[in-house]
CSV table of C-alpha atoms in Angstrom, one decimal:
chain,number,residue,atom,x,y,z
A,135,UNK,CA,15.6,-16.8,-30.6
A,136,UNK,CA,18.7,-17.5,-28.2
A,137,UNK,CA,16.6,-18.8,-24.8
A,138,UNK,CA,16.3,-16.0,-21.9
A,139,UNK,CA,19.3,-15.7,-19.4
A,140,UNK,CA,17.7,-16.5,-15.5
A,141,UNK,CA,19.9,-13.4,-14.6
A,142,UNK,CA,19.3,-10.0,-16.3
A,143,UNK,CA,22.6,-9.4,-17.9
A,144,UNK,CA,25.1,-6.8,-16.0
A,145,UNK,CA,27.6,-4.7,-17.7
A,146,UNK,CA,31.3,-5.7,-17.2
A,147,UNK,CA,32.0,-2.0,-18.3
A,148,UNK,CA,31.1,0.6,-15.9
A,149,UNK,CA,30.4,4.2,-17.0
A,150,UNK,CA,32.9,7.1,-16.5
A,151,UNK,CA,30.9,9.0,-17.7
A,152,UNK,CA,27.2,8.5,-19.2
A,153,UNK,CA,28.2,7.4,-22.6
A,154,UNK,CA,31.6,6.7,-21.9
A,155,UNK,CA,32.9,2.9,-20.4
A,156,UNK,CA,35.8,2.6,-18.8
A,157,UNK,CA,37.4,-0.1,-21.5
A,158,UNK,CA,38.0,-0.2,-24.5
A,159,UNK,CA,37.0,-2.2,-27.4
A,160,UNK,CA,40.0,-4.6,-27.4
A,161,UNK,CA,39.7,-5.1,-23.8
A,162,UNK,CA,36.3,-5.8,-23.7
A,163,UNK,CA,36.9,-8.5,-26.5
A,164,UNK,CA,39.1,-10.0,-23.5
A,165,UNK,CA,36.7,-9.7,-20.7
A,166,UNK,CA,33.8,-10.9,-22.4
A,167,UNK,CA,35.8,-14.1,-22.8
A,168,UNK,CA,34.7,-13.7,-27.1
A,169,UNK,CA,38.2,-15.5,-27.7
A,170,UNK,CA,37.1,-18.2,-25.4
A,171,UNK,CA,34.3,-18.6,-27.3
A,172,UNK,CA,35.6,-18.2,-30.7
A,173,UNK,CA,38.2,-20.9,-29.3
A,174,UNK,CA,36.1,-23.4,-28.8
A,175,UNK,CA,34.2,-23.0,-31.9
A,176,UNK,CA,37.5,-23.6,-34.2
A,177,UNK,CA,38.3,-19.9,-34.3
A,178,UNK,CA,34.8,-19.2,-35.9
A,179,UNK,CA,32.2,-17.2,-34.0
A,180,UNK,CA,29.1,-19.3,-33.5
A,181,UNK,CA,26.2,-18.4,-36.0
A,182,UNK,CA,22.4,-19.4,-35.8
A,183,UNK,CA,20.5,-19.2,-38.4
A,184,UNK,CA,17.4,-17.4,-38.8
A,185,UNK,CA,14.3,-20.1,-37.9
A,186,UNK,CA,12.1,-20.8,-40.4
A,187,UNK,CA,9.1,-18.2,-40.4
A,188,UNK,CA,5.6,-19.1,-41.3
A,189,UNK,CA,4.4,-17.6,-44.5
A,190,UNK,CA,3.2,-14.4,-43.8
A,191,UNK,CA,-0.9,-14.3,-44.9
A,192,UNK,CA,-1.4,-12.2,-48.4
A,193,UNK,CA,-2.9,-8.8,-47.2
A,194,UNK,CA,-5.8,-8.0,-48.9
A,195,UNK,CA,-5.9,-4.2,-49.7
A,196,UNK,CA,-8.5,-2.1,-47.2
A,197,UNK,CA,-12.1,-1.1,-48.2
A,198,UNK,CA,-11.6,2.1,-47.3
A,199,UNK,CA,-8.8,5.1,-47.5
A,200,UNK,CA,-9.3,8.2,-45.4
A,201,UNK,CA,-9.6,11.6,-46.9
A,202,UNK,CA,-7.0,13.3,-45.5
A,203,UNK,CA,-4.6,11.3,-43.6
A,204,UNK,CA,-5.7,10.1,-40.2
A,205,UNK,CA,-3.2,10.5,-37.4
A,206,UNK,CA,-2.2,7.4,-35.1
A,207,UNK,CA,-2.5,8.4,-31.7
A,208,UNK,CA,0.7,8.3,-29.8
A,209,UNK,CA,1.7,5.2,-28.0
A,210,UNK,CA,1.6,5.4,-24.0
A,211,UNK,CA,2.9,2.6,-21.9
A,212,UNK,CA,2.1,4.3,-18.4
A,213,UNK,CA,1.6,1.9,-16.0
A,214,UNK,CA,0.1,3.9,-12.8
A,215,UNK,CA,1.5,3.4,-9.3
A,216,UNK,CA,-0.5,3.9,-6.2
A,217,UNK,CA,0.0,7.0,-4.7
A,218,UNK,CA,2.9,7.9,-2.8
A,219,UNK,CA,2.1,7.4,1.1
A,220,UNK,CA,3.0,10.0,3.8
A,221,UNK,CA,6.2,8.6,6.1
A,222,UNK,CA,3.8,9.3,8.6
A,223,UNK,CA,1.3,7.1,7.6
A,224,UNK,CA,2.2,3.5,8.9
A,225,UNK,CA,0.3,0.1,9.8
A,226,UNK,CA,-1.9,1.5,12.9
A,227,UNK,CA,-1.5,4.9,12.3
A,228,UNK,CA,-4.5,6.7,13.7
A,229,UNK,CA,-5.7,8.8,11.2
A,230,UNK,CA,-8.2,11.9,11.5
A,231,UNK,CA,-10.5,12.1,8.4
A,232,UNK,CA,-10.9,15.8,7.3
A,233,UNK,CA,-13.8,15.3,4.9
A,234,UNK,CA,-17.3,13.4,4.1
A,235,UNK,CA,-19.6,11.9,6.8
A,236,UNK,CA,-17.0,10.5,9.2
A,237,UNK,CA,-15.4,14.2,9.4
A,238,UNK,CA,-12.9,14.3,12.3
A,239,UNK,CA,-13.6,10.6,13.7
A,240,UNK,CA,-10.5,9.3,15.1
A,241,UNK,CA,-9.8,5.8,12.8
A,242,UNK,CA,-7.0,2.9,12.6
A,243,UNK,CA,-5.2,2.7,8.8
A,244,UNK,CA,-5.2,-0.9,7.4
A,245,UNK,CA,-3.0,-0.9,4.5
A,246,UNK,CA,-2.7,0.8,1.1
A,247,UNK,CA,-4.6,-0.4,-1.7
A,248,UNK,CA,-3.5,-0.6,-4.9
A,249,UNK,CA,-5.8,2.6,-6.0
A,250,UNK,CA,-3.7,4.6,-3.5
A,251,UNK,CA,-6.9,5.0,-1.6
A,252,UNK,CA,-6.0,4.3,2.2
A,253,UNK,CA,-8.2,0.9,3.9
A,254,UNK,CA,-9.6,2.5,6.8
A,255,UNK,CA,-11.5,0.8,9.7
A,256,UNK,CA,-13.3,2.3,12.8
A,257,UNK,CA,-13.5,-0.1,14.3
A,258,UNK,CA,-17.0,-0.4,13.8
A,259,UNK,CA,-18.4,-0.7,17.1
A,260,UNK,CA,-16.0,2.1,18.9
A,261,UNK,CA,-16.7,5.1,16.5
A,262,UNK,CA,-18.9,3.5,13.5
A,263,UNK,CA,-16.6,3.6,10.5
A,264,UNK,CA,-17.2,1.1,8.9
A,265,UNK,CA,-14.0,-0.6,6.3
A,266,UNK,CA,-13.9,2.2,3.9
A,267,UNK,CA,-11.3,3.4,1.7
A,268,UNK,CA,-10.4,7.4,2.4
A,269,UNK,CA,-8.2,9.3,0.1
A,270,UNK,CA,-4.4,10.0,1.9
A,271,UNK,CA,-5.2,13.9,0.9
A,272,UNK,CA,-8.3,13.9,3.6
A,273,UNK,CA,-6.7,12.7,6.2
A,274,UNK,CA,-4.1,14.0,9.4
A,275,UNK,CA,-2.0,11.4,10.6
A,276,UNK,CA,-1.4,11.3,14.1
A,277,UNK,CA,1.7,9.7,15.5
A,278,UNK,CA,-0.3,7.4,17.6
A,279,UNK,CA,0.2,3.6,16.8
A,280,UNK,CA,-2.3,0.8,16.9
A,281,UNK,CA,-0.5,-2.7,16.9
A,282,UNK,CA,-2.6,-4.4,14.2
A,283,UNK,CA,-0.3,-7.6,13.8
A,284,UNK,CA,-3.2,-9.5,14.7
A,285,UNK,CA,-5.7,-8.1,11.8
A,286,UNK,CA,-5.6,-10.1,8.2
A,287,UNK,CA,-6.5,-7.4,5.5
A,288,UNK,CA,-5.2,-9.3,2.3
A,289,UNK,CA,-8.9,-10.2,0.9
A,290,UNK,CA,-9.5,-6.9,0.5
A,291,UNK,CA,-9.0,-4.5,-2.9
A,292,UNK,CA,-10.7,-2.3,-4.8
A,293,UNK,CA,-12.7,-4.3,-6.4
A,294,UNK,CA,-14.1,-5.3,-3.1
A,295,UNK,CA,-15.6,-1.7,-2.6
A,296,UNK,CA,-17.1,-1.2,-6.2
A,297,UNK,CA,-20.8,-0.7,-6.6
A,298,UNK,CA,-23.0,-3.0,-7.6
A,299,UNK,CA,-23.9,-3.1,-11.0
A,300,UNK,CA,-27.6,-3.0,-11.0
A,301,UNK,CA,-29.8,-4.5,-14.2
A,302,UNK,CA,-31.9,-1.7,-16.1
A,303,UNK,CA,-35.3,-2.3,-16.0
A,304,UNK,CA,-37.1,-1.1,-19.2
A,305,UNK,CA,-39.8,1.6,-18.0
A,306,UNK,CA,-43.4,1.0,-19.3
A,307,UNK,CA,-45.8,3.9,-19.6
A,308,UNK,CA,-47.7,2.5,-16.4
A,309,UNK,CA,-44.7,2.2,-14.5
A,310,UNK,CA,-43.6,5.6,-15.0
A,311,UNK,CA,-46.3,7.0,-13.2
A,312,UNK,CA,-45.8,4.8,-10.2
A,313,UNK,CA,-43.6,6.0,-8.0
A,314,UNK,CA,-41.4,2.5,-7.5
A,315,UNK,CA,-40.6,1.7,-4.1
A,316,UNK,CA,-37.0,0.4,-3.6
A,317,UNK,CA,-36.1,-2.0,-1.4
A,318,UNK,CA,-33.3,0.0,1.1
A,319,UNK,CA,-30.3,-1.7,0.1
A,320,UNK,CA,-29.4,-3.8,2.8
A,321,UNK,CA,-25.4,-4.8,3.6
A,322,UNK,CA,-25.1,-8.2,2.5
A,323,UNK,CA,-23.9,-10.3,5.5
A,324,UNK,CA,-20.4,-11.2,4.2
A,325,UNK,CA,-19.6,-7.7,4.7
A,326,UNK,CA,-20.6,-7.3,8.1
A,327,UNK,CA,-18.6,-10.9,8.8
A,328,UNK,CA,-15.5,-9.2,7.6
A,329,UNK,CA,-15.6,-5.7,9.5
A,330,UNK,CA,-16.6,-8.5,12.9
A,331,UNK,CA,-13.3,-10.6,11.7
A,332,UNK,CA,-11.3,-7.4,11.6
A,333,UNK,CA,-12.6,-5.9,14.4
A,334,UNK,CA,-11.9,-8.2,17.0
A,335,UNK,CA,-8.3,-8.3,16.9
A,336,UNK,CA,-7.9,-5.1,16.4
A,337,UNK,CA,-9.9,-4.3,19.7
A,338,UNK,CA,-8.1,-6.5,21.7
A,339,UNK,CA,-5.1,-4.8,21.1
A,340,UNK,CA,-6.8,-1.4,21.7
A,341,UNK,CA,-7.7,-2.6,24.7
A,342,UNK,CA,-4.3,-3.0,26.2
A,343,UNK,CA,-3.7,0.7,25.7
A,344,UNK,CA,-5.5,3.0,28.3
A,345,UNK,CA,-8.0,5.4,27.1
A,346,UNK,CA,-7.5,4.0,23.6
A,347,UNK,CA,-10.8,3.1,22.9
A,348,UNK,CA,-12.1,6.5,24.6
A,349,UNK,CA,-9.9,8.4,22.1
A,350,UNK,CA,-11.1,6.4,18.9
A,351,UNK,CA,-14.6,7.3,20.1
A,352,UNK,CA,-14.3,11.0,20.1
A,353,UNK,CA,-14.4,13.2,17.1
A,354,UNK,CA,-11.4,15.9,16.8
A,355,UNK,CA,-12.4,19.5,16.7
A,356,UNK,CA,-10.5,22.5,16.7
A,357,UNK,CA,-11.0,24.6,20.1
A,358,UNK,CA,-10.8,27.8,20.8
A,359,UNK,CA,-6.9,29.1,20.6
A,360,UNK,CA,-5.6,25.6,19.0
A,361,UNK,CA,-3.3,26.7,15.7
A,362,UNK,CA,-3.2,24.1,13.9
A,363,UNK,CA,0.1,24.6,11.8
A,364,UNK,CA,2.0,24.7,15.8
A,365,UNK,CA,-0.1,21.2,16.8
A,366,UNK,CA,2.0,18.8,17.3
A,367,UNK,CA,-0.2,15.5,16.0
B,144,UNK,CA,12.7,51.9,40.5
B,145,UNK,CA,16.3,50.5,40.4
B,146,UNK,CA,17.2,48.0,38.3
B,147,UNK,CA,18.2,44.6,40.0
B,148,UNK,CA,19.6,42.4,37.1
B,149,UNK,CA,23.0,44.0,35.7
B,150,UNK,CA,24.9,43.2,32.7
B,151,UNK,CA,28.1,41.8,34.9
B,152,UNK,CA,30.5,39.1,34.1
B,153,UNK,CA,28.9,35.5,35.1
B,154,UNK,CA,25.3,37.4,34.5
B,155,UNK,CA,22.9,34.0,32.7
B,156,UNK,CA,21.1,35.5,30.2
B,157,UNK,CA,18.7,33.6,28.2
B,158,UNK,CA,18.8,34.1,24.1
B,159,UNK,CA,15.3,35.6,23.0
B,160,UNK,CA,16.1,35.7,19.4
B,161,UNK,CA,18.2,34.0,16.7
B,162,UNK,CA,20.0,30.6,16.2
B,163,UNK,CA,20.2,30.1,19.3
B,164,UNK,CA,16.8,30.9,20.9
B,165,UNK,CA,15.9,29.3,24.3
B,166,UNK,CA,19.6,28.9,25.4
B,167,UNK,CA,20.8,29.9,28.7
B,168,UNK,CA,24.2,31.3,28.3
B,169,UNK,CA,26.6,33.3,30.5
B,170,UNK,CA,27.9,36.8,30.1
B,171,UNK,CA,31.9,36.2,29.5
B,172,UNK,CA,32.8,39.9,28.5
B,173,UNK,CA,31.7,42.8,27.4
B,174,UNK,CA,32.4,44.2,23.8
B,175,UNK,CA,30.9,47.6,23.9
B,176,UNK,CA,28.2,49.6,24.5
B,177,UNK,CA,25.9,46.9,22.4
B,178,UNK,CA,27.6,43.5,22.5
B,179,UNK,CA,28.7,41.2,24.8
B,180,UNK,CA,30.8,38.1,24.4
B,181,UNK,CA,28.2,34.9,26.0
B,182,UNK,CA,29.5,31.6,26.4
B,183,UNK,CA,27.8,28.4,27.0
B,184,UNK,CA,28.8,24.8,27.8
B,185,UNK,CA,27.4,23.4,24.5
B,186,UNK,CA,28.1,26.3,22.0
B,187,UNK,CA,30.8,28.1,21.0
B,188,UNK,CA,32.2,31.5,22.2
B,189,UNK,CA,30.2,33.8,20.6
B,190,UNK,CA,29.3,37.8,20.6
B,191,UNK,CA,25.9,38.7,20.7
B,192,UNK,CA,24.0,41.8,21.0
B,193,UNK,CA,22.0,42.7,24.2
B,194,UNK,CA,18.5,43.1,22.4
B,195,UNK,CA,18.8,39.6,22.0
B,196,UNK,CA,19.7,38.7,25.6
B,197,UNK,CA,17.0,38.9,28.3
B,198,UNK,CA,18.4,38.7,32.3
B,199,UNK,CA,17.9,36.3,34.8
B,200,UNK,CA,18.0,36.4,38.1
B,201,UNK,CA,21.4,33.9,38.3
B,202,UNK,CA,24.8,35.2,38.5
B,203,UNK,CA,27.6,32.9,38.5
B,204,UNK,CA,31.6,34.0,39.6
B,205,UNK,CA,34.3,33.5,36.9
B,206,UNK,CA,36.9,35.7,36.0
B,207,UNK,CA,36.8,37.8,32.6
B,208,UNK,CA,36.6,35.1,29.5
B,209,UNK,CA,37.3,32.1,31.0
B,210,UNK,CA,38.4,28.9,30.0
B,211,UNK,CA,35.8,26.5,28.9
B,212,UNK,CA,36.2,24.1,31.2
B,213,UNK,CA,36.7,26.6,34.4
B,214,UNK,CA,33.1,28.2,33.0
B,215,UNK,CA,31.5,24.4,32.7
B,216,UNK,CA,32.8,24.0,36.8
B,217,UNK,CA,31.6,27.0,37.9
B,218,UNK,CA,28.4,26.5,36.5
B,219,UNK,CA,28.0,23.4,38.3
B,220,UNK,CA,29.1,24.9,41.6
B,221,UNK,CA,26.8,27.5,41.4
B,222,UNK,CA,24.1,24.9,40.1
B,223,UNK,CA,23.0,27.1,37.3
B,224,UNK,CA,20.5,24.2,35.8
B,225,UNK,CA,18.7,23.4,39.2
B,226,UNK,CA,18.4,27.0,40.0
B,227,UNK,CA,17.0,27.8,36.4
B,228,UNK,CA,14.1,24.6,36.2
B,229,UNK,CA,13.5,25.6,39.9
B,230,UNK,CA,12.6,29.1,39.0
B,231,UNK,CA,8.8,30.4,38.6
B,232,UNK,CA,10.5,31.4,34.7
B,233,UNK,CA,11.9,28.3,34.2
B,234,UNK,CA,9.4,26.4,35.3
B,235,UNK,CA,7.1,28.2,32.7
B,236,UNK,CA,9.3,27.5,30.2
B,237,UNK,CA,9.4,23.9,30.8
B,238,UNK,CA,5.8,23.2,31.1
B,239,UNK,CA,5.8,25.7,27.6
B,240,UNK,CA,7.4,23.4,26.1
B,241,UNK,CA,5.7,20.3,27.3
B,242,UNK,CA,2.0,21.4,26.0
B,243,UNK,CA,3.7,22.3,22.4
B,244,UNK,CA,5.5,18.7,22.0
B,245,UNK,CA,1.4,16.9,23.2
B,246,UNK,CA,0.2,14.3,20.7
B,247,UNK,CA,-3.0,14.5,19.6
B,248,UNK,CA,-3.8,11.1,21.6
B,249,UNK,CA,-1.8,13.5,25.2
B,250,UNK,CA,-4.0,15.8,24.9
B,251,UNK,CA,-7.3,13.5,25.0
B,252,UNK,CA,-5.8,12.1,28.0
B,253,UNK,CA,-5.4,15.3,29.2
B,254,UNK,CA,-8.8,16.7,28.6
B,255,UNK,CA,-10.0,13.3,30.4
B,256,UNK,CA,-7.6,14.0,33.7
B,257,UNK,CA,-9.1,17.4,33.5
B,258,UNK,CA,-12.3,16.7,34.1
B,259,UNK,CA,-12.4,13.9,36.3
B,260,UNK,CA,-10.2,16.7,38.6
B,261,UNK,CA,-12.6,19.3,38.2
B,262,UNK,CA,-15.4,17.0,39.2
B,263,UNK,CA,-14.1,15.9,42.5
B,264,UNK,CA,-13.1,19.3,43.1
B,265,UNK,CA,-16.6,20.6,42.8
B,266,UNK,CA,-18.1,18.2,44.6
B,267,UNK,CA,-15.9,18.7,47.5
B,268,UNK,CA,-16.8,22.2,47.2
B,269,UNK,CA,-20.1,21.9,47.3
B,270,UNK,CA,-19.8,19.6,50.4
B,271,UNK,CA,-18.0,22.0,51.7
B,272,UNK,CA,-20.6,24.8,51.1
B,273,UNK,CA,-23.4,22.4,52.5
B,274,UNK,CA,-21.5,21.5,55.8
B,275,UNK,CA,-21.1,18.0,54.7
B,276,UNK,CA,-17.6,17.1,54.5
B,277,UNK,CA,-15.2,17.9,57.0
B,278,UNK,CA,-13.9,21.7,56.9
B,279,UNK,CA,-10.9,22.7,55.4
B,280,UNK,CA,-8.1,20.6,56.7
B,281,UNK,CA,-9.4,17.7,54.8
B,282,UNK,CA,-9.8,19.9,51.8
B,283,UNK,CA,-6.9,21.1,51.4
B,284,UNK,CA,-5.2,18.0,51.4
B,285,UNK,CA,-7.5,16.6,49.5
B,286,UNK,CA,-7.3,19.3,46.4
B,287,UNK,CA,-3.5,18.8,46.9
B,288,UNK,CA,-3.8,15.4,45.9
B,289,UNK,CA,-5.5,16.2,42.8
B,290,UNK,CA,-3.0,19.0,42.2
B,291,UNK,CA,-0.2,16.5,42.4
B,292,UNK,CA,-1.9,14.0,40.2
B,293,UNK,CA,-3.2,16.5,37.4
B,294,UNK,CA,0.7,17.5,37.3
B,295,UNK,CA,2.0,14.7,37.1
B,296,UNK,CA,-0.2,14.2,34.4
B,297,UNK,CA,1.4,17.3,32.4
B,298,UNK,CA,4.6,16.6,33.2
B,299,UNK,CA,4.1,12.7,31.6
């Protein structure tokens, strides 16, 4: 196999039209530079022969043929992309969450994960969201802007937010009777280390903005005689 | 009850419907019994129906149709913008459009100077009511300071 060019190779012949290049045969012979190469090889175009293969194994015939003829499923080479994210959603947007326990708390977007999911943080101590990952669907984005240059949120991915896996005990007749007490899972203190090493930063730059903090702490409602499609957010 | 506000030439109108909605445009000439030709410094000479034209009180004096340039003059002399933003119906309009553009974040801090206003205000009320405080000269000047603060808070 001829060894792979650095530089992805570029036409020399743009398209007219899809299908159609703008020279022809003869002058692409030229611009190639194929004389210059058939030049220096004595007027010959340089050949490689085919490397040597390794015999190929004898196949031994299969135990077992199909009634009817099975299909192949077809082949699918989708590689999936995060999510697209909303122009309005930027690095310290304050987003609104729409939906699940943190309904309408006011909360400072991290970065995009590679899920799509959005990395969210509170911060903790100002409205109690935790880090958590929120979907971009559930979720208004304000056009206030939190100045998180000071926050390092590269450590964290999906896989940081999976559950546990827990081991499966085998249940015994006595045991099934008893009602087993589990322990209340307790956050293991790396976590809370992190949302503290994000936190900080972050609040010291909420601090320089008046209010700031006041605002992440309130939840969003809609009042009486607010439309929501003429908000301006 | 006479009307006050004729359809003259140099009458500013304001657009109430159409491309052009919230413009303030003069009264150049009329068509017929429907139309009139308005003109404006930023738009071009254009004939528009009445219904979509509501009066104002300012009247400015050009000739019939006149040039762009003598209309853009006249309109200064006859300080068409500072007579319109001074005006209870301009003024509306203005702070109209101020609460629609409010962030989200504006109107927190909006909520906030509210209440910190209405506080003080009641508690100088209810000095007032109990004889405490001073009567109303101090008051007054004192709920005028508020006034002013709260709308200078709306107008940020």
């Amino acid at each position: 196999m001829v060894a792979k060019r650095k530089t992805p190779v570029k036409s020399r012949n743009p398209n007219l039209i899809r299908g159609i290049g703008k020279y022809s045969r003869s002058k692409m012979y030229h611009k190639r530079g194929l004389w210059a190469i058939k030049a220096k090889h004595g007027g010959v175009f340089p050949r490689h022969d085919p490397q040597p293969k390794p015999p190929a194994a004898a196949e031994k015939p299969p135990k077992f043929y199909p009634a009817d003829d099975v299909k192949k499923p077809l082949l699918n080479k989708r590689k999936p992309k995060p999510t697209k994210l909303r122009a309005s959603i930027t690095h310290g947007t304050v987003l609104i969450l729409l939906a699940g326990r943190f309904m309408g708390k006011r909360v400072v977007f991290l970065k995009q994960l590679p899920s799509g999911l959005l990395l969210v943080t509170g911060p903790f101590k100002i409205n109690g969201v935790p880090l958590r990952r929120v979907n971009q669907s559930y979720v208004i984005a304000t056009s206030t802007k939190v100045d998180i240059s000071g926050v390092n949120v590269e450590k964290f991915d999906d896989k940081y937010f999976s559950k546990e896996v827990e081991k499966k005990k085998k249940k015994g007749e006595g045991e099934f009777f008893e009602a087993e007490k589990e322990d209340k899972k307790k956050l293991p203190e790396d976590k809370k280390e992190d949302q503290k090493a994000v936190d900080t930063s972050l609040i010291k730059s909420l601090e320089g903005v008046p209010d700031l903090k006041a605002y992440l702490a309130a939840r969003f409602s809609l009042k009486s005689g607010m439309k929501p499609h003429e908000l301006v957010f | 009850m006479p009307f006050k506000r004729y359809v003259e030439i140099g009458r500013v109108a304001l657009v109430n419907y159409g491309k052009d909605y919230g413009k303030l445009v003069v009264i150049v000439d009329v068509v017929d019994q429907n139309r009139a030709l308005v003109d404006a410094p930023d738009m071009v000479r254009s004939q528009m129906n009445f219904k979509r034209l509501t009066l104002a009180d300012i009247k400015i004096d050009i000739n019939r149709v006149p040039k762009k340039k003598t209309l853009i003059d006249a309109m200064e002399k006859a300080d068409v913008k500072n007579k319109w933003e001074n005006s209870s119906w301009g003024r509306k309009l203005i702070v109209q459009k101020r609460r629609t553009s409010l962030n989200d974040f504006d109107r927190f801090k909006l909520m906030l100077a509210k209440i910190k206003f209405w506080v003080v205000f009641n508690v100088l009320k209810i000095g007032i009511m109990l004889g405490i405080l001073f009567p109303i000269p101090m008051k007054a000047g004192m709920v005028r300071q508020e006034l002013a603060k709260l709308k200078k808070e709306t107008a940020a």
